Amino acid sequence: MHREEAPSREQGPVVVLLGSPGVGKGTQGVRLGRELGWAHLSTGDLLREARSAGAPLGKAAQEYMDVGRLVPDELMVALLSEKLAAMPEEQGVILDGFPRTEAQASALDDALDKAGRRVGRVVLLDAPEPVLVKRISGRRLSPSGRVYNVHYDPPHRDGICDDTGEPLLHRSDDRPDAVRTRLAVYRETTAPLVGRYEQRGLLVHVDGQGAIDEVHGALLAAVKA
Ligand code: AP5
């Protein structure tokens, strides 16, 4: 059983960013974390780091990520639980990309409950599918971690990072077939979590279609409300 009472003053808020691939969870999560001084935990980023480092988790996740399918729950729950346990309880946390299944949502409640914490707010970022596909197809990554978009935020020189001069990369799962799978997996497996959090009175909708600054303002207001 999870607790529904408010956390004590020492315990940092836990906010979940929910939304389709490409809706802006990463872009907004990084910015929100910086502004509020909270940790931004992106399970996609953690998996990509594990892959780059050649870690066993990265190798296990690769076959699922490349085709756009979900990495098995037991791996993801172990990863997230380890990260949360290593964090001071007073640290505010923005979860980006977790939970994505009912099993992950229950495991999150259990992990937080052990620390006397709970999910305080779930923000559903929304945008129509053609917008998502355009954003994903335009995404380019610098090895430095900076994210560009050829449609909305292009580098000064085509294909080259403004900061480091390195060539920009495509994410391996941003190919059209993997994107189709990711969108379908979101609709079938992750979107049903909306009902779970709505029932608990935790869900807030934020329109993800506007410019990055506009979405940030709405998100900040939703988190602080
Ligand atoms: P993950 O990395 O979480 O990918 P995702 O959910 O598919 O989300 P994206 O990173 O594509 O999009 P985003 O919403 O973060 O958008 P972004 O801000 O980048 O997961 C990858 C894979 O890892 C999964 O498919 C799965 O295999 C595995 N995985 C991860 N977590 C898992 C879990 N819990 N369980 C099981 N498997 C898991 O923006 C996209 C682009 O749009 C960027 O170019 C950005 O610059 C641009 N943009 C953003 N906002 C705007 C705006 N307002 N206007 C214009 N452009 C914008």
mmCIF file of N, CA and C in Angstrom, residues 16 18 98-99 101 104-106 108-109 119 122 192-203:
data_model
loop_
_atom_site.group_PDB
_atom_site.id
_atom_site.type_symbol
_atom_site.label_atom_id
_atom_site.label_comp_id
_atom_site.label_asym_id
_atom_site.label_seq_id
_atom_site.Cartn_x
_atom_site.Cartn_y
_atom_site.Cartn_z
ATOM 1 N N VAL A 16 6.512 13.133 -11.939
ATOM 2 C CA VAL A 16 6.656 12.248 -13.098
ATOM 3 C C VAL A 16 6.265 13.016 -14.360
ATOM 4 N N LEU A 18 5.087 12.442 -17.979
ATOM 5 C CA LEU A 18 4.519 11.382 -18.812
ATOM 6 C C LEU A 18 4.240 11.965 -20.194
ATOM 7 N N PHE A 98 9.989 7.127 -16.812
ATOM 8 C CA PHE A 98 9.686 6.083 -15.822
ATOM 9 C C PHE A 98 8.609 6.633 -14.899
ATOM 10 N N PRO A 99 7.522 5.896 -14.654
ATOM 11 C CA PRO A 99 7.233 4.552 -15.117
ATOM 12 C C PRO A 99 6.629 4.528 -16.521
ATOM 13 N N THR A 101 5.079 1.281 -17.471
ATOM 14 C CA THR A 101 4.146 0.144 -17.402
ATOM 15 C C THR A 101 3.500 0.156 -16.020
ATOM 16 N N GLN A 104 5.932 -1.065 -13.453
ATOM 17 C CA GLN A 104 6.910 -0.043 -13.055
ATOM 18 C C GLN A 104 6.275 0.981 -12.118
ATOM 19 N N ALA A 105 5.011 1.335 -12.391
ATOM 20 C CA ALA A 105 4.328 2.323 -11.539
ATOM 21 C C ALA A 105 4.172 1.774 -10.120
ATOM 22 N N SER A 106 3.818 0.487 -10.005
ATOM 23 C CA SER A 106 3.677 -0.120 -8.669
ATOM 24 C C SER A 106 5.023 -0.200 -7.975
ATOM 25 N N LEU A 108 7.519 1.755 -8.426
ATOM 26 C CA LEU A 108 7.903 3.117 -8.020
ATOM 27 C C LEU A 108 7.238 3.472 -6.692
ATOM 28 N N ASP A 109 5.938 3.184 -6.584
ATOM 29 C CA ASP A 109 5.238 3.448 -5.319
ATOM 30 C C ASP A 109 5.932 2.731 -4.168
ATOM 31 N N VAL A 119 4.766 9.883 -5.042
ATOM 32 C CA VAL A 119 4.668 10.729 -6.230
ATOM 33 C C VAL A 119 3.760 11.907 -5.879
ATOM 34 N N VAL A 122 1.937 14.302 -11.430
ATOM 35 C CA VAL A 122 2.245 13.651 -12.711
ATOM 36 C C VAL A 122 1.804 14.615 -13.800
ATOM 37 N N PRO A 192 -2.093 4.026 -20.688
ATOM 38 C CA PRO A 192 -3.054 3.632 -19.644
ATOM 39 C C PRO A 192 -2.683 4.098 -18.233
ATOM 40 N N LEU A 193 -1.425 4.479 -18.001
ATOM 41 C CA LEU A 193 -1.049 4.983 -16.670
ATOM 42 C C LEU A 193 -1.747 6.302 -16.350
ATOM 43 N N VAL A 194 -2.202 7.003 -17.391
ATOM 44 C CA VAL A 194 -2.908 8.272 -17.182
ATOM 45 C C VAL A 194 -4.091 8.052 -16.234
ATOM 46 N N GLY A 195 -4.846 6.996 -16.460
ATOM 47 C CA GLY A 195 -6.022 6.693 -15.631
ATOM 48 C C GLY A 195 -5.623 6.444 -14.182
ATOM 49 N N ARG A 196 -4.541 5.728 -14.001
ATOM 50 C CA ARG A 196 -4.064 5.410 -12.650
ATOM 51 C C ARG A 196 -3.808 6.698 -11.848
ATOM 52 N N TYR A 197 -3.105 7.638 -12.491
ATOM 53 C CA TYR A 197 -2.731 8.858 -11.766
ATOM 54 C C TYR A 197 -3.893 9.858 -11.691
ATOM 55 N N GLU A 198 -4.776 9.795 -12.680
ATOM 56 C CA GLU A 198 -5.972 10.647 -12.649
ATOM 57 C C GLU A 198 -6.821 10.279 -11.434
ATOM 58 N N GLN A 199 -7.001 8.966 -11.256
ATOM 59 C CA GLN A 199 -7.805 8.468 -10.129
ATOM 60 C C GLN A 199 -7.254 8.940 -8.793
ATOM 61 N N ARG A 200 -5.941 9.078 -8.722
ATOM 62 C CA ARG A 200 -5.323 9.500 -7.464
ATOM 63 C C ARG A 200 -5.245 11.014 -7.344
ATOM 64 N N GLY A 201 -5.785 11.723 -8.358
ATOM 65 C CA GLY A 201 -5.825 13.182 -8.292
ATOM 66 C C GLY A 201 -4.464 13.831 -8.498
ATOM 67 N N LEU A 202 -3.550 13.114 -9.148
ATOM 68 C CA LEU A 202 -2.184 13.629 -9.290
ATOM 69 C C LEU A 202 -1.899 14.197 -10.675
ATOM 70 N N LEU A 203 -2.814 13.945 -11.627
ATOM 71 C CA LEU A 203 -2.500 14.248 -13.029
ATOM 72 C C LEU A 203 -2.825 15.689 -13.417
#
